[in-house]
Coordinates of C-alpha atoms in Angstrom, one line a residue:
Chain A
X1066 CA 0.0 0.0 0.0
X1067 CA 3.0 2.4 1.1
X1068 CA 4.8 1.5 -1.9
X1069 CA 1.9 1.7 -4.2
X1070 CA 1.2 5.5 -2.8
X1071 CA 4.8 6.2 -3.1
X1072 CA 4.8 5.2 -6.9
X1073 CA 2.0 7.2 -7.7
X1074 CA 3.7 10.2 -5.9
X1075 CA 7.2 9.7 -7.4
X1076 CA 5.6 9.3 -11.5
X1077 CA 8.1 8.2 -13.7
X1078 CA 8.3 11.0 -16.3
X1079 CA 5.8 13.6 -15.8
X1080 CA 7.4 16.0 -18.6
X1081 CA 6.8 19.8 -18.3
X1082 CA 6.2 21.1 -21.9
X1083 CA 8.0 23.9 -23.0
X1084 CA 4.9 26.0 -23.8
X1085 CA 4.1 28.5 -20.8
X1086 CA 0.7 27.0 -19.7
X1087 CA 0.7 26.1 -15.9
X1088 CA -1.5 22.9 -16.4
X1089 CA 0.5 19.7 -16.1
X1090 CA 0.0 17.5 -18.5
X1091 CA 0.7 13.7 -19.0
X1092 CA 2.8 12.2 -21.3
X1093 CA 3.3 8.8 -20.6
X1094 CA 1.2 6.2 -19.0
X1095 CA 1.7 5.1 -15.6
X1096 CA 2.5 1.5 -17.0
X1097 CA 2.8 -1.2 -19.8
X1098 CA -0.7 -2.7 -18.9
X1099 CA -1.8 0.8 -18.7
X1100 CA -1.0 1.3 -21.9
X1101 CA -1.7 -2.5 -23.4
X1102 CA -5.3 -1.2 -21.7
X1103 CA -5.5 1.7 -23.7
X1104 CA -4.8 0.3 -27.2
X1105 CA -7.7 -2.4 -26.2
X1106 CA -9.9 0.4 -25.7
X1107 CA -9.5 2.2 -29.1
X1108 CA -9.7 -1.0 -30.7
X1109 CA -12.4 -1.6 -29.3
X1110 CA -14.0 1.8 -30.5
X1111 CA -13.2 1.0 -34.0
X1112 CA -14.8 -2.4 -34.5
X1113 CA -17.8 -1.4 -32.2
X1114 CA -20.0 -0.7 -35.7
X1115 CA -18.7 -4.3 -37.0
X1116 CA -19.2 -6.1 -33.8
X1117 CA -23.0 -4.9 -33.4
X1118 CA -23.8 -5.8 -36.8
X1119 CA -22.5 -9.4 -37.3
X1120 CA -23.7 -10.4 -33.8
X1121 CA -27.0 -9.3 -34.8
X1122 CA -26.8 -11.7 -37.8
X1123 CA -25.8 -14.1 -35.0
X1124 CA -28.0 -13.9 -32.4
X1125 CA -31.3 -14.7 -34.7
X1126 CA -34.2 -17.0 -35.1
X1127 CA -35.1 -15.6 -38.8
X1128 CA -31.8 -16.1 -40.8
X1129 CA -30.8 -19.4 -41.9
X1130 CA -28.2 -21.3 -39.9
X1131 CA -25.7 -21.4 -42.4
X1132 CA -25.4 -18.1 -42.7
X1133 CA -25.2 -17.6 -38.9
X1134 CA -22.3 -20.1 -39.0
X1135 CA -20.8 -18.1 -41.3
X1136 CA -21.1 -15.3 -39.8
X1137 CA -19.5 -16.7 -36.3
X1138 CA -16.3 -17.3 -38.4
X1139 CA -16.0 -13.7 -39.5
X1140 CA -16.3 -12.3 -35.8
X1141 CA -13.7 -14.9 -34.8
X1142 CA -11.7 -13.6 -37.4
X1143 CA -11.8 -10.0 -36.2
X1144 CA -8.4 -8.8 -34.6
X1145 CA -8.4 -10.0 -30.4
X1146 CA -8.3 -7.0 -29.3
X1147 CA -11.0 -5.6 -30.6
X1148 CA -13.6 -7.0 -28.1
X1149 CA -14.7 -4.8 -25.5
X1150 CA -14.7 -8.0 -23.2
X1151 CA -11.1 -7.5 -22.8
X1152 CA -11.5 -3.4 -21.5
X1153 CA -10.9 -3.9 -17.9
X1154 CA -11.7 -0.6 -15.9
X1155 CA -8.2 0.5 -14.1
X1156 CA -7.6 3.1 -12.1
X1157 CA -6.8 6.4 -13.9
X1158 CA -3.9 7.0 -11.6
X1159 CA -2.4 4.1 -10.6
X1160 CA -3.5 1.5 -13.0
X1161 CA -4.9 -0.4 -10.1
X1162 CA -6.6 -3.7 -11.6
X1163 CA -9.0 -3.8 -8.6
X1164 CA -10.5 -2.2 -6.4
X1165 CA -11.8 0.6 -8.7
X1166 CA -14.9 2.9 -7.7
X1167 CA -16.1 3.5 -11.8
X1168 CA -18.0 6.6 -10.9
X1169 CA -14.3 8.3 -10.4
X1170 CA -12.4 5.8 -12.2
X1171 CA -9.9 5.6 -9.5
X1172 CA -8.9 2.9 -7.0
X1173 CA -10.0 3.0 -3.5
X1174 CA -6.5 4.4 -2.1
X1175 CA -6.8 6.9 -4.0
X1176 CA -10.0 7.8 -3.8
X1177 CA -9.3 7.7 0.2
X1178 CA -6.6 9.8 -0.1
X1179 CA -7.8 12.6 -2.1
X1180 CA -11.2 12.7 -0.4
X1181 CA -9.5 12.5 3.3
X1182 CA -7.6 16.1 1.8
X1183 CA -10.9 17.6 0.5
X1184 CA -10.2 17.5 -3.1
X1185 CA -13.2 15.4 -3.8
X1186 CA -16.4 17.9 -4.5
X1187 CA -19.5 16.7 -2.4
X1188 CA -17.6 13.8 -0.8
X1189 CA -17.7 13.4 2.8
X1190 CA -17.0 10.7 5.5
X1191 CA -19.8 8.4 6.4
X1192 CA -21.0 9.0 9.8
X1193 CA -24.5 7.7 11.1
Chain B
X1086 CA -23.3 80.4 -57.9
X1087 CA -26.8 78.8 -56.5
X1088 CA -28.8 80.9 -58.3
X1089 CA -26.8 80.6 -61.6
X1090 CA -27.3 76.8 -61.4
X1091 CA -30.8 77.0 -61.1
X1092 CA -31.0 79.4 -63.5
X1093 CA -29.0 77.0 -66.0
X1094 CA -30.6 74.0 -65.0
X1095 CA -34.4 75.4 -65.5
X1096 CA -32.7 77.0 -69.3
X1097 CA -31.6 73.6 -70.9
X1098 CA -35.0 71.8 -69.7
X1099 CA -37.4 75.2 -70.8
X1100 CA -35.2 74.8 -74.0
X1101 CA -35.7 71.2 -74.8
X1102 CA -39.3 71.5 -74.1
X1103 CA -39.8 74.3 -76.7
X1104 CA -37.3 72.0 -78.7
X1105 CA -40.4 69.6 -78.7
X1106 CA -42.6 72.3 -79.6
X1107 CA -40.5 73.4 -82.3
X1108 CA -42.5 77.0 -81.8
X1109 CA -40.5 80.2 -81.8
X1110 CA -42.7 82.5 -80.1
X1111 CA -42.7 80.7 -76.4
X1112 CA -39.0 80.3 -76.9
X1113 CA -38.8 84.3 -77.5
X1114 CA -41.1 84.9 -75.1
X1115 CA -39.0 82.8 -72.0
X1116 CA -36.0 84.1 -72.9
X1117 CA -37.6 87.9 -73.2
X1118 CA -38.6 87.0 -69.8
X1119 CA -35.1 85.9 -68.4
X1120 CA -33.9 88.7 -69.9
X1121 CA -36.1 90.8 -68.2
X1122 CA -35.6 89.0 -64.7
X1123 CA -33.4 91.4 -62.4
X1124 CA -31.5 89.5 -59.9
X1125 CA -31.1 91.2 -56.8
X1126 CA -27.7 90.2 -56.0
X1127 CA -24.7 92.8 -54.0
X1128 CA -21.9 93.4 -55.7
X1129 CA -19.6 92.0 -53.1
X1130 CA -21.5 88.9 -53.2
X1131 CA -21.3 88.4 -57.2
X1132 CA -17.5 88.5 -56.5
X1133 CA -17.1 86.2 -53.4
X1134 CA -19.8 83.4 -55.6
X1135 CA -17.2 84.0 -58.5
X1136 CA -14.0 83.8 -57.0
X1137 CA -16.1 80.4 -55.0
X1138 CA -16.7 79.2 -58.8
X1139 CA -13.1 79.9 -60.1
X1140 CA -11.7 78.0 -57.2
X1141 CA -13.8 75.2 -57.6
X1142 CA -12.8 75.1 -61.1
X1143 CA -8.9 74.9 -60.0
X1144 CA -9.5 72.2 -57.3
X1145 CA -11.6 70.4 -59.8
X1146 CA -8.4 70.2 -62.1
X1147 CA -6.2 69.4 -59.8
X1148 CA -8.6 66.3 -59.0
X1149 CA -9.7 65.4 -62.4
X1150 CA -6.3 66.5 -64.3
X1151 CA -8.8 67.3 -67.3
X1152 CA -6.7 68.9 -70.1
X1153 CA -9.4 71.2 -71.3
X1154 CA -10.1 72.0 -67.5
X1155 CA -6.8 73.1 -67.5
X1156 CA -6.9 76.1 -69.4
X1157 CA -9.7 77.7 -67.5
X1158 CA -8.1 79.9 -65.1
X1159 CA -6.3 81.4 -68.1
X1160 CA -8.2 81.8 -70.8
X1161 CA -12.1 82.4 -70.3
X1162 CA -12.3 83.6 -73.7
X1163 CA -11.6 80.5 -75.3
X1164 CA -14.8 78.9 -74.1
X1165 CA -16.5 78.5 -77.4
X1166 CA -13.7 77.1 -79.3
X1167 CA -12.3 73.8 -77.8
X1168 CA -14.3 70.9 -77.1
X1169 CA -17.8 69.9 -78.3
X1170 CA -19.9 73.0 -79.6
X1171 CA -22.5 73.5 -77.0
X1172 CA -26.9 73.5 -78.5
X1173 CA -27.0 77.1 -80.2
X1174 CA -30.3 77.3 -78.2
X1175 CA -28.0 76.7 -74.6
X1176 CA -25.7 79.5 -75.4
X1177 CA -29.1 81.9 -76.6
X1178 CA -30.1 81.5 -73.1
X1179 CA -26.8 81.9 -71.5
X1180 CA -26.6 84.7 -72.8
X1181 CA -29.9 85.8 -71.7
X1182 CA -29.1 84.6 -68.0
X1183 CA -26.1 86.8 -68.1
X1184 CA -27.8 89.9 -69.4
X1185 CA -30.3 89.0 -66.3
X1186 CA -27.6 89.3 -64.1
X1187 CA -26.4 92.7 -62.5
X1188 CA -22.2 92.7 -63.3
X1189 CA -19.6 91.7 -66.1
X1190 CA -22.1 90.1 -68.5
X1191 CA -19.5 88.4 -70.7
X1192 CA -17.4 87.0 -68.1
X1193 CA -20.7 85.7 -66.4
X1194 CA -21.7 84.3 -70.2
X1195 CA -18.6 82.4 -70.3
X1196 CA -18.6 81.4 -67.2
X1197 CA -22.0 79.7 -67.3
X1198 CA -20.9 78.4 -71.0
X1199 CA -18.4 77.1 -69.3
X1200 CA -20.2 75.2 -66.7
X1201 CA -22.5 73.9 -69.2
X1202 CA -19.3 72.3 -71.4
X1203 CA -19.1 70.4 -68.2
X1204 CA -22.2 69.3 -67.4
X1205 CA -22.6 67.7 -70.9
X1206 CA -19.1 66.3 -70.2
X1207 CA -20.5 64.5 -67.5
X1208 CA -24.1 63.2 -68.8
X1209 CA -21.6 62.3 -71.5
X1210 CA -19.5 60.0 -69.5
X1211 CA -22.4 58.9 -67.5
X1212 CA -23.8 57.5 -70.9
X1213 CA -21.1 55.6 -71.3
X1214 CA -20.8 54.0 -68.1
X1215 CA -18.6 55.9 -66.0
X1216 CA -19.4 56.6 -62.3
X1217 CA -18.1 59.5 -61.5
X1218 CA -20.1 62.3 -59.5
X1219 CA -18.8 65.8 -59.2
X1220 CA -21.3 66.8 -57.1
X1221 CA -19.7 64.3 -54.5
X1222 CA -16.1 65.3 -55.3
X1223 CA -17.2 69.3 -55.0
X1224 CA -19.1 68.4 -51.9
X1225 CA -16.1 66.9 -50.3
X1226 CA -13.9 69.6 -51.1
X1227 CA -13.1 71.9 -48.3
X1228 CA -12.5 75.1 -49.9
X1229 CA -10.6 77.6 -47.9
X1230 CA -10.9 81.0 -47.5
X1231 CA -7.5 82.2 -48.6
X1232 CA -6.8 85.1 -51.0
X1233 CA -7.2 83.2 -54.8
X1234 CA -3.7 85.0 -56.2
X1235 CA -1.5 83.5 -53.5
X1236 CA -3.4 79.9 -54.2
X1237 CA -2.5 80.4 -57.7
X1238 CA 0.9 80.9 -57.6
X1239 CA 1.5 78.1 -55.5
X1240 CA -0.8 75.7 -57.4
X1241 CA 1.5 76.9 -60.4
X1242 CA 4.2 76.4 -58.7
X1243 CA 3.8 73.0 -57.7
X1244 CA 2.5 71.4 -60.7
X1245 CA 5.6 72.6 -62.4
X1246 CA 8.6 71.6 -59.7
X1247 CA 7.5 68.6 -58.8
X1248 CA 10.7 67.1 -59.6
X1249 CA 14.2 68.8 -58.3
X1250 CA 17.7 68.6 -60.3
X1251 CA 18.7 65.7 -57.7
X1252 CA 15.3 63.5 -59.2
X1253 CA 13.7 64.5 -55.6
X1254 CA 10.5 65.7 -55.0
X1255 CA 10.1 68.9 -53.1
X1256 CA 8.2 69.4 -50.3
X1257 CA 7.8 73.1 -49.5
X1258 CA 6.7 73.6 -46.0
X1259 CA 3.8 75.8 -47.0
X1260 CA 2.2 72.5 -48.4
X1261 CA 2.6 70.4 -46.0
X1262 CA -0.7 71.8 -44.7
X1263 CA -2.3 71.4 -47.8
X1264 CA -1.2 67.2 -48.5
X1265 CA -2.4 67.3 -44.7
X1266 CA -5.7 68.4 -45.6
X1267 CA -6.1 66.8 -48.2
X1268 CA -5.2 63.4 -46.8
X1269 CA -7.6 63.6 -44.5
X1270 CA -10.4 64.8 -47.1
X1271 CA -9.1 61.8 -49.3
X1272 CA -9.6 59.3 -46.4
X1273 CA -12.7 60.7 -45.0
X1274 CA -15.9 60.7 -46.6
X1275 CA -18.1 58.8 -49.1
X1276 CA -16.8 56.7 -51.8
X1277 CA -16.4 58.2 -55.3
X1278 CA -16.4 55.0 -56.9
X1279 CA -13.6 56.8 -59.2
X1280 CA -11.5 53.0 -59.6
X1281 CA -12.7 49.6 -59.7
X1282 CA -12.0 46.8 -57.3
X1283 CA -11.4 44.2 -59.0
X1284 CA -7.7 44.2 -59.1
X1285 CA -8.1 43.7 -55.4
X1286 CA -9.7 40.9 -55.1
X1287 CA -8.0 38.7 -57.0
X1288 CA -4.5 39.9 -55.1
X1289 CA -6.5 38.9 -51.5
X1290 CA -7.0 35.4 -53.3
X1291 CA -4.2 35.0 -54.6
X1292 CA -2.6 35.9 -50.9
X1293 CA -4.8 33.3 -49.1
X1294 CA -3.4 30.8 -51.4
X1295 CA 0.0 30.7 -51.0
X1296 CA 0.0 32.3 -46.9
X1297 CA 0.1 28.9 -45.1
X1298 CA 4.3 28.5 -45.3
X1299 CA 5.9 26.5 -42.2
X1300 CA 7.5 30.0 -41.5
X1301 CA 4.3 31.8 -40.9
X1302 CA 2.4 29.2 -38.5
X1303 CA 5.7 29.1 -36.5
X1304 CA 5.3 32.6 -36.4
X1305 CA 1.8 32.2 -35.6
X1306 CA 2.6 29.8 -32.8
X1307 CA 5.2 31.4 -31.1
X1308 CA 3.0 34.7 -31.3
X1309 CA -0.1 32.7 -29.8
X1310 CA 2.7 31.8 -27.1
X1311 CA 3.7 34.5 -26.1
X1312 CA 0.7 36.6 -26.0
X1313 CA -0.9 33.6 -24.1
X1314 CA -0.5 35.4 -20.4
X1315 CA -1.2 32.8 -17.3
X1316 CA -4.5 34.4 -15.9
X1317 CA -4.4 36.6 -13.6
X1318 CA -7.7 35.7 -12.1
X1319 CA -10.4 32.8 -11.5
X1320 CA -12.4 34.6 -14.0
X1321 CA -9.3 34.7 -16.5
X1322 CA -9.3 31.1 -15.4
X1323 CA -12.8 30.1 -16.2
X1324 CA -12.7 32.3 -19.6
X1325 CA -9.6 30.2 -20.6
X1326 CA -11.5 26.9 -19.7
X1327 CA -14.4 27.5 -21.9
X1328 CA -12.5 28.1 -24.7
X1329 CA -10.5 25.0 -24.6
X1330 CA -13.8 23.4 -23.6
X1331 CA -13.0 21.9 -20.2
X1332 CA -15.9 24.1 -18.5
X1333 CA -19.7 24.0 -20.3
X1334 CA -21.2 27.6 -21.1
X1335 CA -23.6 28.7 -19.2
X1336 CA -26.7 28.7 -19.2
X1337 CA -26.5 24.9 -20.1
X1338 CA -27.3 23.9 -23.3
X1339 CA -28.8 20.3 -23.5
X1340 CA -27.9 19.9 -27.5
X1341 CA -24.3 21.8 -27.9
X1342 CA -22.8 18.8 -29.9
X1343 CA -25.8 17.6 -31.9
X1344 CA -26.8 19.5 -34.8
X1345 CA -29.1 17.1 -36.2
X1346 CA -31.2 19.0 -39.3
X1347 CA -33.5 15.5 -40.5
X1348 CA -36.7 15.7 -39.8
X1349 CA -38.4 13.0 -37.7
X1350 CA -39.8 11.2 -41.2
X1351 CA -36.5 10.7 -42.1
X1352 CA -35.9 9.4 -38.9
X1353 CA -38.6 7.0 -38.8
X1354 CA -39.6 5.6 -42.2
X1355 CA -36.5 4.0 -43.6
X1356 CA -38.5 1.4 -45.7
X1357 CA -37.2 3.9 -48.7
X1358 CA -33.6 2.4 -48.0
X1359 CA -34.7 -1.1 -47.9
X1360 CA -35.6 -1.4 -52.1
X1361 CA -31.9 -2.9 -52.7
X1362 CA -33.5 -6.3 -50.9
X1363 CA -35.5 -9.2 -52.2
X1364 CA -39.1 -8.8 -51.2
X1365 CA -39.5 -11.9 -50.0
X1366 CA -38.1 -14.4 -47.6
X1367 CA -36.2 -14.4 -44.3
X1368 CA -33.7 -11.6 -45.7
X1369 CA -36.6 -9.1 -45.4
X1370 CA -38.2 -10.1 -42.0
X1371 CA -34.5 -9.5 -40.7
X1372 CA -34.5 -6.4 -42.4
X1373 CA -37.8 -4.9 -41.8
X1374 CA -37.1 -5.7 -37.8
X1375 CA -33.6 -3.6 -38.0
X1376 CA -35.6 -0.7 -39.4
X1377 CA -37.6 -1.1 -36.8
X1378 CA -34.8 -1.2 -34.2
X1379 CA -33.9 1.9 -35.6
X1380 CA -36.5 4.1 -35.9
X1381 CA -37.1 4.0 -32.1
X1382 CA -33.3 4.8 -31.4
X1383 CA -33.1 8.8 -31.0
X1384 CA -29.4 8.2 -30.5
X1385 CA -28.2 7.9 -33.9
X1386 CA -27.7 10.1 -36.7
X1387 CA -29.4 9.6 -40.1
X1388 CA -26.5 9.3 -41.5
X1389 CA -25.3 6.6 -39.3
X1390 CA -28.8 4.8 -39.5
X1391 CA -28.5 4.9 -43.4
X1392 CA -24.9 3.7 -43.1
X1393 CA -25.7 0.8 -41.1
X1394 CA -28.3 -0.4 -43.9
X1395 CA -26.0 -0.4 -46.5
X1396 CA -23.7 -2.0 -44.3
X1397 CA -25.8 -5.1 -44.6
X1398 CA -26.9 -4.7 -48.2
X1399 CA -22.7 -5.2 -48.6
X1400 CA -23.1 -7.8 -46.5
X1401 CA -26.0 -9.5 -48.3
X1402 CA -24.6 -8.9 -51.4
X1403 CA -21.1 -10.8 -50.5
X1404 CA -23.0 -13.6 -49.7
X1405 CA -25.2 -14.6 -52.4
X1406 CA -23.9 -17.3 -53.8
X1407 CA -24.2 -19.1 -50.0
X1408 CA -27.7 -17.9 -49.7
X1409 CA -28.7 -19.2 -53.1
X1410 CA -27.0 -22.9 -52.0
X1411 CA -29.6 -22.7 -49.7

């Protein structure tokens, strides 16, 4: 837990831009899966259309079953990344597998620590 | 000089009237009766509206740069001579006008001949197409009170040294007030529609063609840099936000993105897009129930409903030869 805190504070390569805007911006990913994670997504985006349309051909009582066989071929033959089955939801921060709240997209260590330093709009420790 | 060009302007009209006539008498008659007409005008007047007209006459050539204009402030006499000859009828009652009037009736004759020359110069010009208006070039004109000599040695003056032994223009000081003036009355004021703009427009094209070099969007970068200040406030803040789109305008607007213009027909029947199928058979159940799928989705564009259709007319169309196996 200390470690993974102390990772996130000590970000390998946060590059500051030469352009005089105080935002910081990020340029590299916080890792490899991260990143594997992000390709998957875009993929994903880009055979969305395909997907929808040969699973509807698929998933049908009306068509003939040939053409549904057919038709379970082609998807297989789409590229593996392109499923969104394989998306999982990280945390934006850390890249924390688990353990990720997807209303703020961020793991629950994070989420602590921010909201414990009132950085979190409208969120406020349980007490009843 | 107002009176004069009323006088002139009523005399060609009451002479092309009686023109139509072609009667003598009413001709006699109007110009007995010009003749007769006394205007009531003080002497020092007659010469202030003269020396008005002569200088309006020099500022006129200097704008104009006619050749026959240019003779005018030397030789009134030669009026008659140059130049188209003026309707026998106009001069008659020229000369009648200046008989009417109290002082100098020949230089008044001339001077009105004179101004008549012009005026068919003008319709003449207008005829064939050209847009000029003196009365917007006189009416700009801010003519100065200044003793007429002194102007007229200096006018002389200038148009004849413009150019020095060295190849350099001189400048006298005296003038400077003058190209001051008349700067300003050159820049301010209606158009005189004197050149066309056509050459213009073709060089701003021509510019926006060839503008986009690597050079000038560096430039344009490093200037957008630069003048880019970190704000100075939360308001700078928020402004800067909104334009990069991070922060929504306010008051919210539910449909910024979408700027769908189909109708809700096109929206709904899509049985138009479905003629590339067979009529019958299972083909056309499935298709009929995607049409139906998609006329209840309010999500999608027409466009993007349309495009999925044809997607599955490809589709269709690929496999044939299974389908007729079958």
């Amino acid at each position: 837990m200390a470690a993974a805190a102390l990772c996130w504070a000590l970000r390998a390569a946060r590059q500051v831009l030469p352009s005089p805007c105080p935002r910081q911006v990020r340029s590299y990913y916080v890792d490899w899966r991260m990143l594997r994670d992000v390709k998957r997504r875009k993929m994903a985006y880009e055979y969305a259309d395909e997907r929808l349309r040969i699973n509807a051909i698929r998933k049908n009582s009306i068509l003939p079953k040939e053409l549904q066989e057919v038709a379970d071929k082609e998807i297989a033959a789409l590229p593996r990344d392109s499923c969104p089955v394989r998306i999982r939801n990280r945390c934006v921060l850390t890249s924390r597998p688990r353990g990720v709240k997807q209303r703020w997209r961020l793991s629950r260590i994070v989420f602590r620590h921010f909201a414990d330093h009132a950085q979190m709009s409208g969120v406020q420790r349980a007490m009843w | 000089d107002k009176d004069k060009s009323a006088s002139k302007d009523s005399t060609p009209e009451g002479a092309s009237k009686r023109q139509e006539d072609g009667a003598e008498t009413p001709k006699q008659r109007l110009l007995d009766i010009i003749g007769n007409m006394k205007v009531e005008v003080s002497y020092r007047k007659k010469l202030q509206q003269l020396k008005a007209s002569e200088r309006k006459k020099q500022a006129l050539n200097k704008l104009e740069g006619l050749e026959s204009e240019g003779s005018l402030p030397q030789g009134t006499t030669e009026d008659t001579q140059r130049g188209k000859p003026l309707n026998p009828e106009l001069v008659k009652a020229a000369s009648a006008v200046a008989s009417s009037l109290p002082h100098n009736q020949k230089q008044t004759e001339s001077e009105l001949l004179a101004q008549l020359r012009r005026h068919e110069e003008t319709t003449e010009k207008q005829k064939k197409g050209g847009t000029i208006n003196i009365r917007n070039v006189i009416s700009e004109m801010a003519v100065k009170r200044q003793t007429p000599t002194h102007k007229n040695a200096r006018m002389s003056g200038r148009i004849s040294l413009q150019l020095d032994e060295d190849g350099q223009r001189i400048r006298p000081g005296r003038s400077s007030a003058q190209s001051v003036d008349s700067r300003r009355s050159l820049k301010v004021g209606k158009r005189l529609n004197i050149f066309t703009k056509a050459s213009t427009e073709q060089e701003h094209a021509l510019k926006t063609v060839s503008s986009p070099t690597i050079w000038d969007l560096e430039f344009a970068k490093e200037v957008a840099a630069v003048t880019a200040q970190p704000p100075r406030n939360g308001f700078e803040e928020m402004i800067q936000w909104t334009k990069e789109g991070i922060l929504w305008e306010f008051p919210i607007d539910n449909e910024v993105g979408m700027e769908d213009d189909a109708e809700f027909h096109e929206h709904i029947f899509l049985e138009k897009h479905l003629e590339g199928f067979p009529k019958e058979g299972p083909i056309r159940h499935f298709m009929e129930l995607v049409i139906c799928g998609l006329s209840k989705n309010p999500y999608l564009s027409v466009k993007q409903k349309v495009e999925h259709i044809e997607w599955f007319q490809k589709y269709f169309e690929e496999k044939k030869e299974l389908l007729q196996e079958i």
